[in-house]
PDB file of N, CA and C in Angstrom:
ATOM      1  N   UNK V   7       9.833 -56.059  -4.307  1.00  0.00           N
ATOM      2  CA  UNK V   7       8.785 -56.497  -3.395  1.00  0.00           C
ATOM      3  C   UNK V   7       7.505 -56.748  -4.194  1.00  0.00           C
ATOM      4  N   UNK V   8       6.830 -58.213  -3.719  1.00  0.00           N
ATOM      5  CA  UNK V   8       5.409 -58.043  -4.254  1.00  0.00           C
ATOM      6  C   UNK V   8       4.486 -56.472  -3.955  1.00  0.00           C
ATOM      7  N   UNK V   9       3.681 -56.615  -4.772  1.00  0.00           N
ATOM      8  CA  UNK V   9       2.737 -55.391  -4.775  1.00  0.00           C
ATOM      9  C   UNK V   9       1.824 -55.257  -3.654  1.00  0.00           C
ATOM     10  N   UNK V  10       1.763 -56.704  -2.885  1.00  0.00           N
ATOM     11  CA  UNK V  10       0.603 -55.988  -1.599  1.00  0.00           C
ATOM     12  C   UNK V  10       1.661 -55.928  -0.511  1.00  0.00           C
ATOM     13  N   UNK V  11       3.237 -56.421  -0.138  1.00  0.00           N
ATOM     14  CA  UNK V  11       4.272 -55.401   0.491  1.00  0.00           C
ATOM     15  C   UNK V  11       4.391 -54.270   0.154  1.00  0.00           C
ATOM     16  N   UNK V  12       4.851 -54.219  -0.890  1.00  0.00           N
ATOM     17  CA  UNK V  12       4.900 -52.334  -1.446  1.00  0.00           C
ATOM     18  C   UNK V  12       3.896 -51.873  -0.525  1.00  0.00           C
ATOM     19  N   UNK V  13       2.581 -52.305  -0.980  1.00  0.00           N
ATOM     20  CA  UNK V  13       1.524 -51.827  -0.359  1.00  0.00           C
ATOM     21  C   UNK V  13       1.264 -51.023   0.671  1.00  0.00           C
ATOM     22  N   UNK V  14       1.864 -52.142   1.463  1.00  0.00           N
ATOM     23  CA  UNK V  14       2.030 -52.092   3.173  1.00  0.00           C
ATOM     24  C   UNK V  14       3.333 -51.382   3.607  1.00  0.00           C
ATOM     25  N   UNK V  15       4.620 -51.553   2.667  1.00  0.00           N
ATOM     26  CA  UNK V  15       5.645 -50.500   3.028  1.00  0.00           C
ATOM     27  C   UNK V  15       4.922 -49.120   2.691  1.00  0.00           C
ATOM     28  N   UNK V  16       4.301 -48.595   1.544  1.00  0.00           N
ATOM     29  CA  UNK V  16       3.972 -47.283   1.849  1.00  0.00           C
ATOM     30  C   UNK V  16       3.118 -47.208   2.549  1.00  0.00           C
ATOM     31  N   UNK V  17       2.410 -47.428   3.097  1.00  0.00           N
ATOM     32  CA  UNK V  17       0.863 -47.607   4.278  1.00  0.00           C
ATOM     33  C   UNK V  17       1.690 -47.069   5.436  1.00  0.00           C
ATOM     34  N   UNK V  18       2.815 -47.941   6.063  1.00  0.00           N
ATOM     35  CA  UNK V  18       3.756 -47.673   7.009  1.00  0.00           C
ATOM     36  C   UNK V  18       4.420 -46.330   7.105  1.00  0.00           C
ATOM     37  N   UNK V  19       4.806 -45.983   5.567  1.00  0.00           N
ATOM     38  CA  UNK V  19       5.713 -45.132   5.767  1.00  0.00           C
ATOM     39  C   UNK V  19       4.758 -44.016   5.646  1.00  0.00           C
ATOM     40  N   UNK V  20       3.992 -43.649   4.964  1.00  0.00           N
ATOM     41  CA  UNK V  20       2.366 -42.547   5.474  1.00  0.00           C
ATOM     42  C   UNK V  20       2.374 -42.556   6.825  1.00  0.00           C
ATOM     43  N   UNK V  21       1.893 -43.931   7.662  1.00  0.00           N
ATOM     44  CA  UNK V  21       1.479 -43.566   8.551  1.00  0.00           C
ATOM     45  C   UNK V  21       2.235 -43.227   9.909  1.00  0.00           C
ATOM     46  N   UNK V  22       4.198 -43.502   9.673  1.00  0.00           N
ATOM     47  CA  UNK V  22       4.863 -43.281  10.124  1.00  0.00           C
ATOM     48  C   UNK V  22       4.756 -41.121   9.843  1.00  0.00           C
ATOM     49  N   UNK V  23       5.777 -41.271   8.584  1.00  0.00           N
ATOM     50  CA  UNK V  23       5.532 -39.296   8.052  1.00  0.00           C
ATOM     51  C   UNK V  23       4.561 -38.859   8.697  1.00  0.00           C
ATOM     52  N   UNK V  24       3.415 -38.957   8.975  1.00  0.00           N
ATOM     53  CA  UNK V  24       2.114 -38.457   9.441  1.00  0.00           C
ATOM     54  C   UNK V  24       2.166 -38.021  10.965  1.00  0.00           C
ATOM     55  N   UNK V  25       3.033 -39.272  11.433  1.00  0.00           N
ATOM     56  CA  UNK V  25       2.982 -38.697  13.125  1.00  0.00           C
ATOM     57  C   UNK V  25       4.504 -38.142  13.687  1.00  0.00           C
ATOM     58  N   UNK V  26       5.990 -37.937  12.220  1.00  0.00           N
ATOM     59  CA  UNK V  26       6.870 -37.360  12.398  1.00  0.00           C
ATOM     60  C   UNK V  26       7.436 -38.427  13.020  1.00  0.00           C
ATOM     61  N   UNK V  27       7.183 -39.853  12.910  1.00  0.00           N
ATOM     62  CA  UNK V  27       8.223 -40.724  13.453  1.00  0.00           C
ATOM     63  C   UNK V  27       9.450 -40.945  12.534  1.00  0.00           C
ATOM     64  N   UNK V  28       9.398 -40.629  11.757  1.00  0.00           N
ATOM     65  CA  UNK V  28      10.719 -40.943  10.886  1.00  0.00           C
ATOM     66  C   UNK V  28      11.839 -41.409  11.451  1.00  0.00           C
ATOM     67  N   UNK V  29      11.953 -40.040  12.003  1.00  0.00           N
ATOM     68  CA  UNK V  29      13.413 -39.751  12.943  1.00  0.00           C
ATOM     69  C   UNK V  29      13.664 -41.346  13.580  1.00  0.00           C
ATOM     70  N   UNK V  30      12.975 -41.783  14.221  1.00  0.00           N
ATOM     71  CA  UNK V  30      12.834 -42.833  15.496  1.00  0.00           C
ATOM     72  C   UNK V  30      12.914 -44.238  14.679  1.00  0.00           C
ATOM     73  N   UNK V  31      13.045 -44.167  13.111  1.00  0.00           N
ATOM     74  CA  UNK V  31      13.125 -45.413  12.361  1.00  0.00           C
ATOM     75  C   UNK V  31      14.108 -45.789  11.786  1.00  0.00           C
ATOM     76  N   UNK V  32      15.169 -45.813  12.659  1.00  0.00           N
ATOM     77  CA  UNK V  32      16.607 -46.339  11.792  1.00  0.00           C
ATOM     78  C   UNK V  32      16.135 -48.115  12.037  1.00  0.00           C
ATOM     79  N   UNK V  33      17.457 -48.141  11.181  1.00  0.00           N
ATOM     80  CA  UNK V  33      17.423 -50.099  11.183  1.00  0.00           C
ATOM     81  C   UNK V  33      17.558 -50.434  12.285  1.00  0.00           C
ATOM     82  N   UNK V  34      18.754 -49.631  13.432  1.00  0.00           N
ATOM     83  CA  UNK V  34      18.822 -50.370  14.994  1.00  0.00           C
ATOM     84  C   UNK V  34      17.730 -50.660  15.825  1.00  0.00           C
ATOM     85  N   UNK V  35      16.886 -48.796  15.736  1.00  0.00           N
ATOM     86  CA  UNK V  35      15.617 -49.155  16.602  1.00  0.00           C
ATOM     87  C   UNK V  35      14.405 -50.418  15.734  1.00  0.00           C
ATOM     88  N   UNK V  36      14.142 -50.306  14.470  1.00  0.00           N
ATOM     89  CA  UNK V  36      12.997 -51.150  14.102  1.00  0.00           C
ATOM     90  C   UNK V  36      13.782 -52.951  14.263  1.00  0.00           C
ATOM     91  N   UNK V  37      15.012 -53.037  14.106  1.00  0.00           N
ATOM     92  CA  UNK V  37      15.591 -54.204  14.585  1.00  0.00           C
ATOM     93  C   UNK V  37      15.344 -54.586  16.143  1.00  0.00           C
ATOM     94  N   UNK V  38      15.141 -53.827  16.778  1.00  0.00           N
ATOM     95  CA  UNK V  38      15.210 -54.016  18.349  1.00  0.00           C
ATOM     96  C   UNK V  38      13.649 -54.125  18.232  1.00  0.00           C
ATOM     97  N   UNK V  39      12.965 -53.329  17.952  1.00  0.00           N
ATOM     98  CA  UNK V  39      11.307 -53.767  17.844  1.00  0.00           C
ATOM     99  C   UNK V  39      10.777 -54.853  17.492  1.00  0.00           C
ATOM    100  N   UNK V  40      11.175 -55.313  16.301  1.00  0.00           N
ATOM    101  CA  UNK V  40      11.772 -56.911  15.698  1.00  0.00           C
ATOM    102  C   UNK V  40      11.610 -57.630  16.939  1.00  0.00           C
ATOM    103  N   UNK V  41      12.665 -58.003  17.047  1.00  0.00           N
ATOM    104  CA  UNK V  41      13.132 -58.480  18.265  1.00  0.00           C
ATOM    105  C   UNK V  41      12.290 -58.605  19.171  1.00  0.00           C
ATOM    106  N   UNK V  42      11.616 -57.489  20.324  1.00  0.00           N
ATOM    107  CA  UNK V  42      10.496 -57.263  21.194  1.00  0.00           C
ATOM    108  C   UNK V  42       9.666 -57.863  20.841  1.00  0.00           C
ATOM    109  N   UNK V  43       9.113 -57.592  19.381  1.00  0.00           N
ATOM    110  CA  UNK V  43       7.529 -58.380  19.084  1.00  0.00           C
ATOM    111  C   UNK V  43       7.753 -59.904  18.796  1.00  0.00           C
ATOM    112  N   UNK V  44       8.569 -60.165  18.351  1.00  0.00           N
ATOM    113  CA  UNK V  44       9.010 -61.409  18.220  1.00  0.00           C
ATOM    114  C   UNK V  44       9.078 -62.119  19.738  1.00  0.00           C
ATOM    115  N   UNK V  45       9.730 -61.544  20.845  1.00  0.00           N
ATOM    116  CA  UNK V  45       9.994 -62.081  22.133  1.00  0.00           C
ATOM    117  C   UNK V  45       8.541 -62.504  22.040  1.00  0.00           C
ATOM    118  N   UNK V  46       7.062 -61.220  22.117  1.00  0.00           N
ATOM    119  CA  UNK V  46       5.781 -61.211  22.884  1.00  0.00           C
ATOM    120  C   UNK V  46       5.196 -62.325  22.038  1.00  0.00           C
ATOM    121  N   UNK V  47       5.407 -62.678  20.650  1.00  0.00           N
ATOM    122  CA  UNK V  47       4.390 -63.740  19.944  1.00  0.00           C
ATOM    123  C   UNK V  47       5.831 -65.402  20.856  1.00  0.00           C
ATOM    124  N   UNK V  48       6.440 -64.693  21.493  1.00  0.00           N
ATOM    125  CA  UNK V  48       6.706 -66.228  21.708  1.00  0.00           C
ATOM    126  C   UNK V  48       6.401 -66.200  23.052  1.00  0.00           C
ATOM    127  N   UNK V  49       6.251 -65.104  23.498  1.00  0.00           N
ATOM    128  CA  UNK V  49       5.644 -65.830  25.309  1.00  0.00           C
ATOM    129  C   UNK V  49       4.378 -66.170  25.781  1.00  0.00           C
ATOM    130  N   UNK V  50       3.304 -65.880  24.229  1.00  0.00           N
ATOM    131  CA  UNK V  50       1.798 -66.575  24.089  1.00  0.00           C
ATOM    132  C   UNK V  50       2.441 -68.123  24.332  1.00  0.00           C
ATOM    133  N   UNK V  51       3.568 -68.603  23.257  1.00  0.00           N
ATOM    134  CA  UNK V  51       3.778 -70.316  23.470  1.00  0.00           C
ATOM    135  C   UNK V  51       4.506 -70.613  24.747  1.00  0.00           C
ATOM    136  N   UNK V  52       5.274 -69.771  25.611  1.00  0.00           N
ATOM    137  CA  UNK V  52       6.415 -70.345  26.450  1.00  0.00           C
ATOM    138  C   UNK V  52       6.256 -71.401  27.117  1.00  0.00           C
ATOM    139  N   UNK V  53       4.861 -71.418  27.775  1.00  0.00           N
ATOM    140  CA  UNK V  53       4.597 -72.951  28.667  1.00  0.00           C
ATOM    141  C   UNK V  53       3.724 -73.408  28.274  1.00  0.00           C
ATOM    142  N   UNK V  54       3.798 -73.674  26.697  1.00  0.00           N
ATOM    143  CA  UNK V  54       2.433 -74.202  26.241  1.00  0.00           C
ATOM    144  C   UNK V  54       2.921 -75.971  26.176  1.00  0.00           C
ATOM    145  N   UNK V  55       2.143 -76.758  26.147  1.00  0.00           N
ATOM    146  CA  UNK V  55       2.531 -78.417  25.370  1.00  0.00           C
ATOM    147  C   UNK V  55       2.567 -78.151  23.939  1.00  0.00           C
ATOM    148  N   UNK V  56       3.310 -79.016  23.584  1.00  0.00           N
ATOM    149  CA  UNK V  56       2.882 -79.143  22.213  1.00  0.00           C
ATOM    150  C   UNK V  56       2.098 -78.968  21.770  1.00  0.00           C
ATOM    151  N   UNK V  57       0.867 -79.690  21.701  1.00  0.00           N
ATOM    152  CA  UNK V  57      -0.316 -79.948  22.045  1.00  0.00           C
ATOM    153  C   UNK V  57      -1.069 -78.828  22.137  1.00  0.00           C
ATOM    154  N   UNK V  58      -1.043 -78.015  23.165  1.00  0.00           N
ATOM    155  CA  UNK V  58      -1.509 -76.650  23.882  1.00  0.00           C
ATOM    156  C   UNK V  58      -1.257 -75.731  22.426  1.00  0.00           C
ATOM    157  N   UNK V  59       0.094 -75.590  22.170  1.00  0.00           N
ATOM    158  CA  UNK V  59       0.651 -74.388  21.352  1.00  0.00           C
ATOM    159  C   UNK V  59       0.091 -75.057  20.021  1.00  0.00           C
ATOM    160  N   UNK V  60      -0.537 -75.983  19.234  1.00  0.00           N
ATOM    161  CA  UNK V  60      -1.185 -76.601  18.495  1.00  0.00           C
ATOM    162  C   UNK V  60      -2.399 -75.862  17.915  1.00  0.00           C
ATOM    163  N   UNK V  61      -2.856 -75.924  19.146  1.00  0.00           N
ATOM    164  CA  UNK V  61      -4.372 -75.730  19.341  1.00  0.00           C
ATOM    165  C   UNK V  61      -4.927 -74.106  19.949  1.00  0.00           C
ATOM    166  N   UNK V  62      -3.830 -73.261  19.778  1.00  0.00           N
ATOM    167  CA  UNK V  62      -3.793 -71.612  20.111  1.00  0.00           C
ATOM    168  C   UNK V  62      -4.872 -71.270  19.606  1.00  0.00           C
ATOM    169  N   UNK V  63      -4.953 -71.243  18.562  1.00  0.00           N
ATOM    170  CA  UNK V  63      -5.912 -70.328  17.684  1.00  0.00           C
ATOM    171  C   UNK V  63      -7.335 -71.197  17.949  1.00  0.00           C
ATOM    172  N   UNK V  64      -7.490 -71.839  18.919  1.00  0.00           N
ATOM    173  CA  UNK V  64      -9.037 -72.384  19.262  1.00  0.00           C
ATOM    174  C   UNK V  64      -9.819 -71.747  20.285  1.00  0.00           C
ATOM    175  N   UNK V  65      -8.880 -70.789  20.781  1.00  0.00           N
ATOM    176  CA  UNK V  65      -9.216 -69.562  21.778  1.00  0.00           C
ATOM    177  C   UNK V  65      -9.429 -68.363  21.502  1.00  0.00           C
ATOM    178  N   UNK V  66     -10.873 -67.935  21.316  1.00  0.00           N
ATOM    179  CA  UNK V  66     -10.811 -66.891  20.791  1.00  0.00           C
ATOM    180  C   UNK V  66      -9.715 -65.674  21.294  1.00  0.00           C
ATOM    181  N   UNK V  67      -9.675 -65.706  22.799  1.00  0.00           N
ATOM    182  CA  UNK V  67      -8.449 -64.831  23.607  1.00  0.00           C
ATOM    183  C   UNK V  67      -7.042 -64.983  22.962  1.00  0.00           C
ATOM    184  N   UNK V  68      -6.446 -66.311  23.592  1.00  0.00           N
ATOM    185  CA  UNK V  68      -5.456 -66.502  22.587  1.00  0.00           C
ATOM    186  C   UNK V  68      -5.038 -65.908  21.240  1.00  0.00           C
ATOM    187  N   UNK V  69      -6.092 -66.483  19.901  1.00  0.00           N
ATOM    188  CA  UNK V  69      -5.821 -66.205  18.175  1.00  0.00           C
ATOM    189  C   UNK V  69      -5.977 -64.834  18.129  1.00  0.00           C
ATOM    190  N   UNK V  70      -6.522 -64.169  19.103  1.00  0.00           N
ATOM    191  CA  UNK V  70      -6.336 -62.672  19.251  1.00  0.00           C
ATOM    192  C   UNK V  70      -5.083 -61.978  19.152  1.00  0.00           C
ATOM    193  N   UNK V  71      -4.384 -62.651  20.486  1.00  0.00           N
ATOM    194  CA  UNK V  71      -2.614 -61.935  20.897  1.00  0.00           C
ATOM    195  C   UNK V  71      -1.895 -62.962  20.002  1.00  0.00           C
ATOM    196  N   UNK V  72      -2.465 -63.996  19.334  1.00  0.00           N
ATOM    197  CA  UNK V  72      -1.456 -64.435  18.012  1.00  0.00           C
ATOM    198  C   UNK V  72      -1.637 -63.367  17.001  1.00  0.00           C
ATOM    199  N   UNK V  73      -2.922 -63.285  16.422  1.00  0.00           N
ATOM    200  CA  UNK V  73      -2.680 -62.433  15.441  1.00  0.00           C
ATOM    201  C   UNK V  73      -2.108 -61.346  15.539  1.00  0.00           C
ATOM    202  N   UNK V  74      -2.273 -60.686  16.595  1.00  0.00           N
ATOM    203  CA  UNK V  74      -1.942 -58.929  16.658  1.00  0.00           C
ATOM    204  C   UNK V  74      -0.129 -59.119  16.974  1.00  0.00           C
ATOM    205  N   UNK V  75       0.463 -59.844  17.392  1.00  0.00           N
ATOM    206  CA  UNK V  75       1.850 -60.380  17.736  1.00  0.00           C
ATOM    207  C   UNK V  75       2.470 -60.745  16.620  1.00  0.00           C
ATOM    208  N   UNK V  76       1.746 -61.309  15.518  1.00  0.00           N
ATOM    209  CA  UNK V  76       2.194 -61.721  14.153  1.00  0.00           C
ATOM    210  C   UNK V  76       2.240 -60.311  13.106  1.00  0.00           C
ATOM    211  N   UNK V  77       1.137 -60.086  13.148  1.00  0.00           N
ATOM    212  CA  UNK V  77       0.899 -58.296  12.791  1.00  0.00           C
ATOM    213  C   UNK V  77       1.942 -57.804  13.017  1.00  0.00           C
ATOM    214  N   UNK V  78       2.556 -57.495  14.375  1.00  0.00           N
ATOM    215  CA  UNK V  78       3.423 -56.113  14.408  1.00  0.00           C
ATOM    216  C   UNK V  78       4.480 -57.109  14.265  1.00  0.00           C
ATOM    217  N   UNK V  79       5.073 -57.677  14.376  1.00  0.00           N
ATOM    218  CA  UNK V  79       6.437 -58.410  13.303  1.00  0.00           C
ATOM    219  C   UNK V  79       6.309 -58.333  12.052  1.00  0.00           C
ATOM    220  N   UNK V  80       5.061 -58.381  11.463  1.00  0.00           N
ATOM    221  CA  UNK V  80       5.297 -58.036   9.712  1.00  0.00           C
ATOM    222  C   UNK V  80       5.211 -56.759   9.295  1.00  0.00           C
ATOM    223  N   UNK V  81       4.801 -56.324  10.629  1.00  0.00           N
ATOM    224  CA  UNK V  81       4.972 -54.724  10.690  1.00  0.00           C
ATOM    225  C   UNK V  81       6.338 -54.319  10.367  1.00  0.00           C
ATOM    226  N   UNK V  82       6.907 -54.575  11.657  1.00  0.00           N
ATOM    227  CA  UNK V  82       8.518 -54.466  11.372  1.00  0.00           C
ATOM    228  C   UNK V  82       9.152 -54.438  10.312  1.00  0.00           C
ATOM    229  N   UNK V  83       8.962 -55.922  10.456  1.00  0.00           N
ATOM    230  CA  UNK V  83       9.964 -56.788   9.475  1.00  0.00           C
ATOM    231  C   UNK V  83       9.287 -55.862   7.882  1.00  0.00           C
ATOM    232  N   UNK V  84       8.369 -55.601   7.907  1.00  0.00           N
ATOM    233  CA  UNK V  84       8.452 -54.743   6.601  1.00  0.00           C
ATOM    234  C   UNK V  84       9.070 -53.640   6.652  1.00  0.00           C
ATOM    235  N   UNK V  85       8.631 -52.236   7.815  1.00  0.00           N
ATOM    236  CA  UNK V  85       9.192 -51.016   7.399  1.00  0.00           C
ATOM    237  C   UNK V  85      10.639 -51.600   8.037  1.00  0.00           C
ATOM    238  N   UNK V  86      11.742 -52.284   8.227  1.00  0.00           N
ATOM    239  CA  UNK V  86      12.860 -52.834   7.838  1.00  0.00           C
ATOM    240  C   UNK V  86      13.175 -52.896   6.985  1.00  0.00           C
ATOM    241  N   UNK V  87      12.413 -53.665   6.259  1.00  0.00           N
ATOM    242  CA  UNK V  87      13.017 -54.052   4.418  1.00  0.00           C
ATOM    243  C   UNK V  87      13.262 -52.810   3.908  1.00  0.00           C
ATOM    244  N   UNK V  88      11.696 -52.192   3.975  1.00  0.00           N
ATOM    245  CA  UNK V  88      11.317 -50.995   3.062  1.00  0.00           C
ATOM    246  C   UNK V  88      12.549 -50.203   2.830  1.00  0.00           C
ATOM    247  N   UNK V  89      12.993 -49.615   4.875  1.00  0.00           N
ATOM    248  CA  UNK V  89      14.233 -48.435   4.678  1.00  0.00           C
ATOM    249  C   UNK V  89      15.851 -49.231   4.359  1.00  0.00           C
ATOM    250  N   UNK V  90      15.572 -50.344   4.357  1.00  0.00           N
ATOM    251  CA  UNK V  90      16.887 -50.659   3.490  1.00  0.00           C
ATOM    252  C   UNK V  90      17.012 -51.397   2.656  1.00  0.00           C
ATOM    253  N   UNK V  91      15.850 -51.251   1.637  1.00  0.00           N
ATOM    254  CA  UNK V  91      15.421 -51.355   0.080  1.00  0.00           C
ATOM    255  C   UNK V  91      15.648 -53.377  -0.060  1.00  0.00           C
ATOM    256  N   UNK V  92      15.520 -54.134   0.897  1.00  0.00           N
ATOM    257  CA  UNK V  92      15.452 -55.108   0.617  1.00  0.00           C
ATOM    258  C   UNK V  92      14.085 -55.600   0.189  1.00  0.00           C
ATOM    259  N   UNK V  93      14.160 -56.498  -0.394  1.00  0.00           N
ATOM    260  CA  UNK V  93      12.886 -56.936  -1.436  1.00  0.00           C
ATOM    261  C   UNK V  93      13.131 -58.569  -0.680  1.00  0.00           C
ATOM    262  N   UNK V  94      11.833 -58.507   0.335  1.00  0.00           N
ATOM    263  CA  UNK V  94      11.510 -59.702   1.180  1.00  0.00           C
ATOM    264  C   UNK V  94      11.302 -60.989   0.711  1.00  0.00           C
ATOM    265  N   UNK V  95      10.446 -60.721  -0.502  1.00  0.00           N
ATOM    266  CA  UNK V  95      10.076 -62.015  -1.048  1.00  0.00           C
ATOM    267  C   UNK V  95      11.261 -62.645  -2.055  1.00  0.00           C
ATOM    268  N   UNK V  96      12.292 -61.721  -2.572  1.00  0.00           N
ATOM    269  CA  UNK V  96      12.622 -62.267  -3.478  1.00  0.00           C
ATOM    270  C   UNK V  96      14.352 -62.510  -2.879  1.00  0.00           C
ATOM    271  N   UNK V  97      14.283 -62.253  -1.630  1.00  0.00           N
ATOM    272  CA  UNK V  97      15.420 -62.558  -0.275  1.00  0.00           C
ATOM    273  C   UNK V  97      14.959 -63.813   0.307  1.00  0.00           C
ATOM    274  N   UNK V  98      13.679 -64.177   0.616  1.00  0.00           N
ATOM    275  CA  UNK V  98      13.178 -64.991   1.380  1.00  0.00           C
ATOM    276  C   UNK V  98      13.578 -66.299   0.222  1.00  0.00           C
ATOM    277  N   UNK V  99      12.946 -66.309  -1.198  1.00  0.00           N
ATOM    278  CA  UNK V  99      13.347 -67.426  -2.250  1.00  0.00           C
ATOM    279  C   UNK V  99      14.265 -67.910  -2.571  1.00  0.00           C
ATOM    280  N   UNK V 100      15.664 -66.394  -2.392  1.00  0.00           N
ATOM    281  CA  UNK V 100      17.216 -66.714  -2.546  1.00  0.00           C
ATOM    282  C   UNK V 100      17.576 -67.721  -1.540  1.00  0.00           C
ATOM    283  N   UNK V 101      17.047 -67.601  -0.299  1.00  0.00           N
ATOM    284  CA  UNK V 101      17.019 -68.183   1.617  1.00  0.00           C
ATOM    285  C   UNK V 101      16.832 -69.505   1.069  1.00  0.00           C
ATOM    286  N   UNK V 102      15.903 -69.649   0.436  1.00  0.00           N
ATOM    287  CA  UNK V 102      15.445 -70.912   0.720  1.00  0.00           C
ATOM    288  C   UNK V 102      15.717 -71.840  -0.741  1.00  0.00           C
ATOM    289  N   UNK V 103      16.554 -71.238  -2.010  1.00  0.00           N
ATOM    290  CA  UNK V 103      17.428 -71.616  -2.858  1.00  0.00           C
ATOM    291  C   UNK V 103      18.867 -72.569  -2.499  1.00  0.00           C
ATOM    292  N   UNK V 104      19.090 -71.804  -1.043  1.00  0.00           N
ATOM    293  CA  UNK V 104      20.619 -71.721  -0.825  1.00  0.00           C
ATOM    294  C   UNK V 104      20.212 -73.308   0.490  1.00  0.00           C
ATOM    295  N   UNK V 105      19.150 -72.855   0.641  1.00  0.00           N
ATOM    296  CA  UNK V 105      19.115 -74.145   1.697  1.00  0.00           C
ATOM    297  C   UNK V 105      18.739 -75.277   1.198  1.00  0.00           C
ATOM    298  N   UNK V 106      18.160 -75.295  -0.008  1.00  0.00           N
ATOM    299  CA  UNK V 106      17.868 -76.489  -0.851  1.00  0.00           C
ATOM    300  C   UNK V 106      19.070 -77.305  -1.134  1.00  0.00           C
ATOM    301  N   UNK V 107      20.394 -76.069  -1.199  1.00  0.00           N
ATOM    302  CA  UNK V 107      21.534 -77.251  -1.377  1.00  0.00           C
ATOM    303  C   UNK V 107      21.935 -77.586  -0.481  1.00  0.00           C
ATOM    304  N   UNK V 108      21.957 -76.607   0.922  1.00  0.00           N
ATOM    305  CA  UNK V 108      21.996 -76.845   2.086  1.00  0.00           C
ATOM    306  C   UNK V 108      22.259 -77.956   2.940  1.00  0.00           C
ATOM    307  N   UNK V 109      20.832 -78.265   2.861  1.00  0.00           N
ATOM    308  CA  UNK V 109      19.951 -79.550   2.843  1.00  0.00           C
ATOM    309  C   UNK V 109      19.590 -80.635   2.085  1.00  0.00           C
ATOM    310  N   UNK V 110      20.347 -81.217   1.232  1.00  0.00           N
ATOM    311  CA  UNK V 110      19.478 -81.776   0.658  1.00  0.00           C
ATOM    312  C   UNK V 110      17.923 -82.922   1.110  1.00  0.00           C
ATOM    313  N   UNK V 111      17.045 -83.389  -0.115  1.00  0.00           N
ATOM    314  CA  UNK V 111      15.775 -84.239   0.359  1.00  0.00           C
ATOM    315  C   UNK V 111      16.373 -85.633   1.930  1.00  0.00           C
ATOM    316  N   UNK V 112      15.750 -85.473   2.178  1.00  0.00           N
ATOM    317  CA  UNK V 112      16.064 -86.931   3.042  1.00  0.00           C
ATOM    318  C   UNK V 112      14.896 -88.397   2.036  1.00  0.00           C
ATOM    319  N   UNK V 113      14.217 -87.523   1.457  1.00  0.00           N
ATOM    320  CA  UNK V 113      13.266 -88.657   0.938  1.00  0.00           C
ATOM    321  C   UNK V 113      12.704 -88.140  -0.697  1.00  0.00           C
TER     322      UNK V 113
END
């Protein structure tokens, strides 16, 4: 993992130890949390226009429940990695190695 994940995986895992959540952090439950926060940053867009969902972050209300919705998914999606030692960034490059052949250019 880059060094400002690390970062943030131990930040998590302090501030998890600290309140004795451990227990409550297997991969199923932080996968299902995943999931949840992921649902809530998509029901800011559900009936947005194009257009509308474009232009989110021009609301101060709105770029609010974007950011904090984006937040706790990288929340997750980190103390995920962390407890099962996957290294995000260098998973995310393999991802997108494999889709390069995938896919190839259209142009």
């Amino acid at each position: 993992m880059t060094k400002d994940i690390e970062a943030l995986a131990e930040r998590l895992k302090q501030f998890a130890d600290a309140r004795d959540w451990e227990k409550f952090h297997t991969p199923k439950n932080l996968a299902i949390a995943l999931s949840v926060e992921v649902s809530e940053l998509a029901e800011i867009f559900q009936w947005l226009t194009p257009e509308e969902s474009g232009a989110v972050m021009g609301s101060v209300e709105s770029a609010e429940a974007v950011r904090d919705e984006l937040a706790d998914v990288m929340i997750y999606l980190t103390r995920i990695a962390s407890i099962l030692g996957v290294d995000l960034i260098e998973e995310a490059n393999a991802k997108i190695d494999r889709n390069q052949v995938r896919f190839p250019p259209t142009h």
